[in-house]
PDB file of C-alpha atoms in Angstrom:
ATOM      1  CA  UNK C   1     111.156  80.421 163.808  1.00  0.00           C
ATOM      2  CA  UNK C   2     108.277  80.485 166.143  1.00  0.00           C
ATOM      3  CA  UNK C   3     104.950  79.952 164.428  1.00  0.00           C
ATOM      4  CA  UNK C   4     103.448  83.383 164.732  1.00  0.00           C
ATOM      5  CA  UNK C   5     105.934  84.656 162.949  1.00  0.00           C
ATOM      6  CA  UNK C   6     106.381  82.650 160.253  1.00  0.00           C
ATOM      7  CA  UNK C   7     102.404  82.518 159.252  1.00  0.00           C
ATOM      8  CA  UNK C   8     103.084  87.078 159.419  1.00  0.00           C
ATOM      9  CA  UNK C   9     105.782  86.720 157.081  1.00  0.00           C
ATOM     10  CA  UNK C  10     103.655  83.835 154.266  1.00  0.00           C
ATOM     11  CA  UNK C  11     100.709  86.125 154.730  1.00  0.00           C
ATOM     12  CA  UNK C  12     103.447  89.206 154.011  1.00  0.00           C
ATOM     13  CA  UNK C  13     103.973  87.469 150.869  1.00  0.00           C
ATOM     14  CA  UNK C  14     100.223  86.665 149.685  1.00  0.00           C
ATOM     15  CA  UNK C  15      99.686  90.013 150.266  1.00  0.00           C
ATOM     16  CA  UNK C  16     102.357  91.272 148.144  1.00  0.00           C
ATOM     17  CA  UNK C  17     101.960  88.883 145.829  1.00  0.00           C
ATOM     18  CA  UNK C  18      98.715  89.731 145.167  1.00  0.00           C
ATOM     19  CA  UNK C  19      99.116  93.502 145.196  1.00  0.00           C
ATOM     20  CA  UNK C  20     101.768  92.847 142.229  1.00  0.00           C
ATOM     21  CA  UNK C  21      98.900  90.510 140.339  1.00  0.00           C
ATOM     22  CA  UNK C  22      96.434  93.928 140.599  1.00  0.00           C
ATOM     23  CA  UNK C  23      99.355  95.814 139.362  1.00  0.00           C
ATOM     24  CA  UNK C  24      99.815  93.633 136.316  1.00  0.00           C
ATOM     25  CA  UNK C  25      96.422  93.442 135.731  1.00  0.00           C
ATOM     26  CA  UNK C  26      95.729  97.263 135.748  1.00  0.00           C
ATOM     27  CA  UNK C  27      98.537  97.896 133.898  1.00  0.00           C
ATOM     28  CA  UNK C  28      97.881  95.148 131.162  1.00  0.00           C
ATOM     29  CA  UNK C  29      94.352  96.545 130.990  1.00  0.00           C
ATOM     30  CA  UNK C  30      95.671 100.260 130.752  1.00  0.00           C
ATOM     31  CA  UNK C  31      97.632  99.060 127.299  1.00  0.00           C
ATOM     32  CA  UNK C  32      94.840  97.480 125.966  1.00  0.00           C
ATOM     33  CA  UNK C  33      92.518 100.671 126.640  1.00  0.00           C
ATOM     34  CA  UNK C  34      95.117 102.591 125.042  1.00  0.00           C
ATOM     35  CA  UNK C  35      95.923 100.462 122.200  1.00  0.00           C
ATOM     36  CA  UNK C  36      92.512 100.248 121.438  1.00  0.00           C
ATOM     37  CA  UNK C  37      92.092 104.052 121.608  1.00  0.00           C
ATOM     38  CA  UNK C  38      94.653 104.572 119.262  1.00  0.00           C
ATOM     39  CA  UNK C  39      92.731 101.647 116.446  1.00  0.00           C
ATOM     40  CA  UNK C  40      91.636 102.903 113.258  1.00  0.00           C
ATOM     41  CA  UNK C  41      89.314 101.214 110.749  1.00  0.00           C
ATOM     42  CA  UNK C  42      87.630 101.203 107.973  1.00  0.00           C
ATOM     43  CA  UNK C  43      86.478 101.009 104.273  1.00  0.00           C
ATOM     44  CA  UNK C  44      89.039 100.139 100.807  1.00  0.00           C
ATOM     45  CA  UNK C  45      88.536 100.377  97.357  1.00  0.00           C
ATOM     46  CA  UNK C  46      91.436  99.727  94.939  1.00  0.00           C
ATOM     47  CA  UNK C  47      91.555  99.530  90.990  1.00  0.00           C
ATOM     48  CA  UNK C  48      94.804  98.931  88.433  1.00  0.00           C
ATOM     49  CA  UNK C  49      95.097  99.647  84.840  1.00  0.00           C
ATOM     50  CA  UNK C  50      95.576  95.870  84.566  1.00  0.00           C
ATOM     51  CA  UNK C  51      93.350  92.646  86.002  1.00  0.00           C
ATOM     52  CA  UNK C  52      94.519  91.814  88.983  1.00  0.00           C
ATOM     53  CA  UNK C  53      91.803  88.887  89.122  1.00  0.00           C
ATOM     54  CA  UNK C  54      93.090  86.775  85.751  1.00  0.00           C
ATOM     55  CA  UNK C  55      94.605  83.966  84.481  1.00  0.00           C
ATOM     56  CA  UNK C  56      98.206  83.498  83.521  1.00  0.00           C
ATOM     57  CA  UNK C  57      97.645  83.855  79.795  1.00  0.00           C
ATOM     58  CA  UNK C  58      96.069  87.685  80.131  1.00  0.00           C
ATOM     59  CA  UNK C  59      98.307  88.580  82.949  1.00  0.00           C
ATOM     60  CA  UNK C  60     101.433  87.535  80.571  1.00  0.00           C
ATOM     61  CA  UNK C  61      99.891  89.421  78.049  1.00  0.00           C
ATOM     62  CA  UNK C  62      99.356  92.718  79.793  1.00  0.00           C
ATOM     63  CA  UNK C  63     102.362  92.802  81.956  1.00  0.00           C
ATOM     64  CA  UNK C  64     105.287  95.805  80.648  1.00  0.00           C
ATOM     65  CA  UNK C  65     102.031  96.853  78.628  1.00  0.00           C
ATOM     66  CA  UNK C  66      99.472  97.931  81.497  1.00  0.00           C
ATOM     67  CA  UNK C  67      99.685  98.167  84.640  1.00  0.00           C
ATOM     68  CA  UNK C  68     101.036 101.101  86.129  1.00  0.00           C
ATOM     69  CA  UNK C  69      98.260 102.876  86.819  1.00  0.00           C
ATOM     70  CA  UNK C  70      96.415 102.928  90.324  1.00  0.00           C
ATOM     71  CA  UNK C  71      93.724 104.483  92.578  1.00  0.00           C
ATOM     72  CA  UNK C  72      93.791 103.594  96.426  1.00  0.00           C
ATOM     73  CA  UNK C  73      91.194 104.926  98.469  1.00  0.00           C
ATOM     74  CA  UNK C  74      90.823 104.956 102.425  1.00  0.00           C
ATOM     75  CA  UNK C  75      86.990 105.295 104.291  1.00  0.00           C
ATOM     76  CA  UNK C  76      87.650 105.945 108.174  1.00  0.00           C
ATOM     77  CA  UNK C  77      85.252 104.784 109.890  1.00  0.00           C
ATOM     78  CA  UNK C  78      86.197 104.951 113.305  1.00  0.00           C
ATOM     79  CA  UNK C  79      89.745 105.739 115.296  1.00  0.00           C
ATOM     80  CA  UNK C  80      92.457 108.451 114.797  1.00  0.00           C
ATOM     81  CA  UNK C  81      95.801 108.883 113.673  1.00  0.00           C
ATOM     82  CA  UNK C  82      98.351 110.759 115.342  1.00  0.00           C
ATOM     83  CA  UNK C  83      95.961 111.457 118.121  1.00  0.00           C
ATOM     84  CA  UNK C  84      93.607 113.292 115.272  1.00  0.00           C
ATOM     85  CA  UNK C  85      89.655 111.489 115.116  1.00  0.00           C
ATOM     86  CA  UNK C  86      89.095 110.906 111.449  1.00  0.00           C
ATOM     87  CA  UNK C  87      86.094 109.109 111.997  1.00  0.00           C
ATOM     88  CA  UNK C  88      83.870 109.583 108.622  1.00  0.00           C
ATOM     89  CA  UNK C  89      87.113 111.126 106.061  1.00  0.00           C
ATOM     90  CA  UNK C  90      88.384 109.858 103.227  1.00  0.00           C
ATOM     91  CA  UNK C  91      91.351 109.669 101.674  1.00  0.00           C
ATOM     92  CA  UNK C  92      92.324 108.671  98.439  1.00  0.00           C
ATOM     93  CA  UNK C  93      95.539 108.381  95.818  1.00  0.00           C
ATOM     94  CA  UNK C  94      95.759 108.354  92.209  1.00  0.00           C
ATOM     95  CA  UNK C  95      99.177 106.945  91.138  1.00  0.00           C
ATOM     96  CA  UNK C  96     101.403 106.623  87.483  1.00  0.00           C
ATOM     97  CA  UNK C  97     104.493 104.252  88.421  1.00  0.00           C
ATOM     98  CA  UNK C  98     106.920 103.343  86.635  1.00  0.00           C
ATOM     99  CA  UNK C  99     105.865  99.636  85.479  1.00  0.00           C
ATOM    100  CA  UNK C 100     103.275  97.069  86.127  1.00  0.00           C
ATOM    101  CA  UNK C 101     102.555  97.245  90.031  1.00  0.00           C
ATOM    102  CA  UNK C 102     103.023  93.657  91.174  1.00  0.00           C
ATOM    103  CA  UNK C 103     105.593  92.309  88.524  1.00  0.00           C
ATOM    104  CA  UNK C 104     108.456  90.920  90.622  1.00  0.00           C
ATOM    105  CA  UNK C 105     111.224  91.620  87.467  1.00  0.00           C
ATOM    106  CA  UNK C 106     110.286  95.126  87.374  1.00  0.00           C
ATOM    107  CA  UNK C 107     110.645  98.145  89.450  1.00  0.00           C
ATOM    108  CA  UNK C 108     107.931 100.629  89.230  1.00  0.00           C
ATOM    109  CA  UNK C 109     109.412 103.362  91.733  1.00  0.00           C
ATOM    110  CA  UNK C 110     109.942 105.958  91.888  1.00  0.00           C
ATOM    111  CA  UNK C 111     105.983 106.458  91.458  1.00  0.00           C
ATOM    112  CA  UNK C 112     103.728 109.769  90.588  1.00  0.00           C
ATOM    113  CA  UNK C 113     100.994 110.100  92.922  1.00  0.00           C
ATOM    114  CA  UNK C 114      98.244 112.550  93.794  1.00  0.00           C
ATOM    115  CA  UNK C 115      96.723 112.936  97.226  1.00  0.00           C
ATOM    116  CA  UNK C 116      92.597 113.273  97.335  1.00  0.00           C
ATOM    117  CA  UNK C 117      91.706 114.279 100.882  1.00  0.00           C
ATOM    118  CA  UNK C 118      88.752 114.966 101.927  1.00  0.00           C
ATOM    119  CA  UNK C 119      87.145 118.931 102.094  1.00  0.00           C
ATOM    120  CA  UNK C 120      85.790 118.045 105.256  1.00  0.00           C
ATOM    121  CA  UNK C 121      88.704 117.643 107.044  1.00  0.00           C
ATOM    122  CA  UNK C 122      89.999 120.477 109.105  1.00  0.00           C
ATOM    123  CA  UNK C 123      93.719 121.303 108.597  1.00  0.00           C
ATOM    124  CA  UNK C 124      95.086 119.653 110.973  1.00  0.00           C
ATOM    125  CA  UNK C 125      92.634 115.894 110.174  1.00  0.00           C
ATOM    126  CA  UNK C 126      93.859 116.904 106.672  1.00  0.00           C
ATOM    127  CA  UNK C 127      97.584 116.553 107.907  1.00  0.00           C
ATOM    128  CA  UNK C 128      96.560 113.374 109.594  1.00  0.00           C
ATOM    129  CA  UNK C 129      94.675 111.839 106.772  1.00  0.00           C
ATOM    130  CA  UNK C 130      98.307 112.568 104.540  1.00  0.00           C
ATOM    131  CA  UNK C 131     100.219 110.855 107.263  1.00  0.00           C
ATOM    132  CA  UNK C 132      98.024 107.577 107.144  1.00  0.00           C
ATOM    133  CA  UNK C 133      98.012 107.602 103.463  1.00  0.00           C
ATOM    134  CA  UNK C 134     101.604 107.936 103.120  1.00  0.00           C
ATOM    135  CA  UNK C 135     102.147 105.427 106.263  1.00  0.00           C
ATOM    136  CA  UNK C 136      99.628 102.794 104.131  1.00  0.00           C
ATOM    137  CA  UNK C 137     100.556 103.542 101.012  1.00  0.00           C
ATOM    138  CA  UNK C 138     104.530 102.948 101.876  1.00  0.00           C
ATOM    139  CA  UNK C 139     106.755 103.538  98.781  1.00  0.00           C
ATOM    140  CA  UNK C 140     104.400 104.180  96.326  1.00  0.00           C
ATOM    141  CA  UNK C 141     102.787 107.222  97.858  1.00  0.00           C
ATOM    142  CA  UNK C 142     106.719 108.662  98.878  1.00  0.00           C
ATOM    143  CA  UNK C 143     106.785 111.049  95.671  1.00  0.00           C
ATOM    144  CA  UNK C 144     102.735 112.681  96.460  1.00  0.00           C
ATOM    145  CA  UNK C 145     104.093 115.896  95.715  1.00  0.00           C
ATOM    146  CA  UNK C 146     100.693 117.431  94.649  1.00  0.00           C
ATOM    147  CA  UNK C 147      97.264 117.630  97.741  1.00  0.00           C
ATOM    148  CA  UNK C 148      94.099 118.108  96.433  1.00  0.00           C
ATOM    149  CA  UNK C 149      91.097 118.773  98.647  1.00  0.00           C
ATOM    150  CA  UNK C 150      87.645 117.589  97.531  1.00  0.00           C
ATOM    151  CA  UNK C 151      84.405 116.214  98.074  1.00  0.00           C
ATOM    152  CA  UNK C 152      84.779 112.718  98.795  1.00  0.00           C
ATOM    153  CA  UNK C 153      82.201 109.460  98.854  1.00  0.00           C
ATOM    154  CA  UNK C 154      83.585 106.174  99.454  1.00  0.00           C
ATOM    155  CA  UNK C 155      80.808 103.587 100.315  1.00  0.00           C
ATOM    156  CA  UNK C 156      80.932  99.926 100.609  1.00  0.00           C
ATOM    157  CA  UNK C 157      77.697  97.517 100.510  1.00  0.00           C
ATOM    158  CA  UNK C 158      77.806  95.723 103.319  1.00  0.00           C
ATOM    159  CA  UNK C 159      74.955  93.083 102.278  1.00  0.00           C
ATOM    160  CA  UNK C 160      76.708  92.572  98.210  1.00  0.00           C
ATOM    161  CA  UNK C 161      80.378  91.746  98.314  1.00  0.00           C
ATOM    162  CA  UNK C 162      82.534  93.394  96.305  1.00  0.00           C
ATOM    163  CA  UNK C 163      79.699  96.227  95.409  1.00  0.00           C
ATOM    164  CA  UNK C 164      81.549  99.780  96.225  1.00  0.00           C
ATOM    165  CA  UNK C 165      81.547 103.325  94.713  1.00  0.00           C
ATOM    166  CA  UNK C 166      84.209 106.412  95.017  1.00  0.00           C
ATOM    167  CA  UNK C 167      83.645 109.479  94.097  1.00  0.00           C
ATOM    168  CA  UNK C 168      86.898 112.343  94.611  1.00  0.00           C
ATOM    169  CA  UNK C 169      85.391 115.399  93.499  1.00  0.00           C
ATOM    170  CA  UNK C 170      85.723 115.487  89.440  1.00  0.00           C
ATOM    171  CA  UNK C 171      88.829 114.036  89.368  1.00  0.00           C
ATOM    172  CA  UNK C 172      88.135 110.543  90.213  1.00  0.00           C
ATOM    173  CA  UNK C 173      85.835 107.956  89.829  1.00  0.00           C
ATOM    174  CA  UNK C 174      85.202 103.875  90.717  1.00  0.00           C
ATOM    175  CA  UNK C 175      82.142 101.322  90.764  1.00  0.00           C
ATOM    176  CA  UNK C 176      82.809  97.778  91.383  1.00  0.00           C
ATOM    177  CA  UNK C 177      80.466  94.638  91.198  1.00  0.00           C
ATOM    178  CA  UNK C 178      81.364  91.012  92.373  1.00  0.00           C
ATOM    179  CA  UNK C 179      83.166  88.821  90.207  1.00  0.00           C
ATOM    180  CA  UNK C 180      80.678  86.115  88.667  1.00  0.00           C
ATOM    181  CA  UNK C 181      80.940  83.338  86.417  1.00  0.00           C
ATOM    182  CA  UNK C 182      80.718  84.913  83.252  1.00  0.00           C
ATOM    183  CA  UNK C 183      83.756  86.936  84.446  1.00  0.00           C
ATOM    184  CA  UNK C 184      86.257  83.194  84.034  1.00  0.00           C
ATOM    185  CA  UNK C 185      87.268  83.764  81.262  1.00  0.00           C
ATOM    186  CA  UNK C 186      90.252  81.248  80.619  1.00  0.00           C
ATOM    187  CA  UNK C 187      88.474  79.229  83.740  1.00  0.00           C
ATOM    188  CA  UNK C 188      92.137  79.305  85.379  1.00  0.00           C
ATOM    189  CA  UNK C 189      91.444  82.875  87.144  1.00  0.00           C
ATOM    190  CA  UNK C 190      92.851  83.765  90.366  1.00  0.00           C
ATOM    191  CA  UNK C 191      93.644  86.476  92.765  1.00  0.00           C
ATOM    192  CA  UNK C 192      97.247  87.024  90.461  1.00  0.00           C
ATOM    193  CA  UNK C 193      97.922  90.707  92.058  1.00  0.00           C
ATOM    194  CA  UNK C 194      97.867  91.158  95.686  1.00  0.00           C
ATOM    195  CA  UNK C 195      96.442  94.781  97.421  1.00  0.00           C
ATOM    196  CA  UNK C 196      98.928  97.384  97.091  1.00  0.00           C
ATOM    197  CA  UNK C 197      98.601  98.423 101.008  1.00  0.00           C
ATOM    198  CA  UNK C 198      98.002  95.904 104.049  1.00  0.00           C
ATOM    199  CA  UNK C 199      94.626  95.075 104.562  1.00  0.00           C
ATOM    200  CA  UNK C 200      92.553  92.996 107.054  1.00  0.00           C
ATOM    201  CA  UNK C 201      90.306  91.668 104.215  1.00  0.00           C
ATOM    202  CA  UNK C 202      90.004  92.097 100.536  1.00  0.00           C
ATOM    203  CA  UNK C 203      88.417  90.534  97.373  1.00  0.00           C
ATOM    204  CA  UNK C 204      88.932  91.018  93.802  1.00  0.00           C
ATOM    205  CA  UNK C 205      85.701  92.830  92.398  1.00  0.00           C
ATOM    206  CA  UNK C 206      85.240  93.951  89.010  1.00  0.00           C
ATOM    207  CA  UNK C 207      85.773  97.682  88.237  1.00  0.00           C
ATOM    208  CA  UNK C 208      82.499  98.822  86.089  1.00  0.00           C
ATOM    209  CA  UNK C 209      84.296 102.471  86.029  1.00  0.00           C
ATOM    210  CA  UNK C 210      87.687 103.396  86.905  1.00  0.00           C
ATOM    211  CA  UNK C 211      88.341 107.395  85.880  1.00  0.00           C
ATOM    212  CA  UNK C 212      91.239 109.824  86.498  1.00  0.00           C
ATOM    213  CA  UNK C 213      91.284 113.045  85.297  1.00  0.00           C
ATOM    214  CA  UNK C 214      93.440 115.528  87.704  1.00  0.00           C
ATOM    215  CA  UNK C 215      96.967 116.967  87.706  1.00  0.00           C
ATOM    216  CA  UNK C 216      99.762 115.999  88.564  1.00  0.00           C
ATOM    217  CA  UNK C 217     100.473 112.499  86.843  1.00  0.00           C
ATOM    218  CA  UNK C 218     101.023 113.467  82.637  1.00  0.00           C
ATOM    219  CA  UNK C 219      97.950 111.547  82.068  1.00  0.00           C
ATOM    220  CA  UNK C 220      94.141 110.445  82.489  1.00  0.00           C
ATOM    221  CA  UNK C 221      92.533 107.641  82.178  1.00  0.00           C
ATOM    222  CA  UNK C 222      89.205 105.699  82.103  1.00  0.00           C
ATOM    223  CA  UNK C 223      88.167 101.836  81.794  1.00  0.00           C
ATOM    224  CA  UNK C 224      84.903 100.198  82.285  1.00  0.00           C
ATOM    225  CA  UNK C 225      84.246  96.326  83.141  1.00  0.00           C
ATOM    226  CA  UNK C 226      87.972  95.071  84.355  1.00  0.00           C
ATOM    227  CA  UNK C 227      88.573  92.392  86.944  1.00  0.00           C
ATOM    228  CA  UNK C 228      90.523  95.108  88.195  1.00  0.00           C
ATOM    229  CA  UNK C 229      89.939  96.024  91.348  1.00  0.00           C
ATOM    230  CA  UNK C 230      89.889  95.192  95.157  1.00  0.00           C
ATOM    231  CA  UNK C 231      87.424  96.072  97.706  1.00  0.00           C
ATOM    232  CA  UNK C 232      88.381  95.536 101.606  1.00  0.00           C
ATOM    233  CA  UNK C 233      88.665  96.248 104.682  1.00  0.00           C
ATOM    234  CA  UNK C 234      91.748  97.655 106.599  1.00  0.00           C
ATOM    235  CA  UNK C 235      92.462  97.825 110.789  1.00  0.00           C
ATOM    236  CA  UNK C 236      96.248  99.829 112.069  1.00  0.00           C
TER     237      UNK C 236
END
């Protein structure tokens, strides 16, 4: 092949090479954009009717007993769902299973729960905020028959650890502090529940009020000063 020819056709295939490189590129950086368009984040505050930061003595003593009470709670603070911006919404459940959430011989579903969604929402965020809890909250959340719309404050302090309040309108209530040393007990304590939902980050925190009192679940409840609860941080 005469030289003139053959350097036309290699600099053919730089060219096209590196057209299909650009391509790539562009797309690859068109998923990211998108997938990052479609990332939601935020605030989580969980409590249990039973310490889920203990040793093995108390847990063995409270399992069958306690336990099958719940409130899981959802701060957006940035991203959508379902194409819907629920940047600064909350969403929370309360939730009466079965048994003791987290005790592998024991099957607490089917599970009560109550949706809390925020009175801020518009209908259709509302819609969206249901569809995240129910997608978070898996199982447990699969019987929410009952939506309740309400004022709703969920705030995490992001210079103390573990330091958190929600408020659901009247129905529902939690404060947490960190765990500290006067809260080991049996001085075997650890993390013995995990979160009920995924989560990016969490800690065990203890629950200085934990409060129910709606419809929908046969029964209220209220507990102060339990290693009971979780404070985190979730990203979908």
């Amino acid at each position: 092949m005469p030289v003139g020819l053959e350097e036309n056709r290699c600099m053919g295939e730089v060219t096209m090479r590196h057209g299909f490189c650009e391509l790539l590129c562009v797309s690859l950086l068109a998923l990211s954009t998108s997938a990052l368009s479609q990332q939601i984040r935020g605030d989580y505050i969980e409590t249990r009717s039973a310490d889920v930061y203990t040793g093995q003595c108390f847990a063995n003593g409270e399992v069958n007993l306690v336990g099958d009470e719940a409130i899981l709670a959802w701060h957006i603070q940035s991203g959508s769902w379902d194409g819907v911006p629920l940047e600064g919404l909350t969403v929370a459940a309360a939730v009466h299973a079965n048994a003791t959430l987290g005790d592998p011989y024991a099957n607490p579903y089917p599970a009560r729960a109550v949706l809390l969604v925020d009175d801020q929402a518009t209908s259709q965020q509302s819609s969206a905020l249901i569809a995240f809890a129910h997608q978070m909250g898996g199982e447990l959340l699969r019987n929410a028959k009952q939506v309740i719309s309400a004022p709703m404050e969920l705030a995490v302090n992001p210079e103390r650890h573990g330091v958190a309040l929600l408020r659901a309108g009247q129905f529902a209530t939690v404060q947490t502090r960190p765990v500290n040393g006067k809260d080991h007990v049996c001085g075997n304590e650890v993390t013995f529940y995990p979160p009920l939902t995924q989560l990016t980050h969490s800690m065990p925190a203890v629950a200085l009020t934990d409060s129910y009192r709606g419809p929908g679940l046969d029964v209220d409840w209220e507990s102060h000063g339990r290693r009971s609860a979780f404070v985190g941080t979730f990203v979908r």
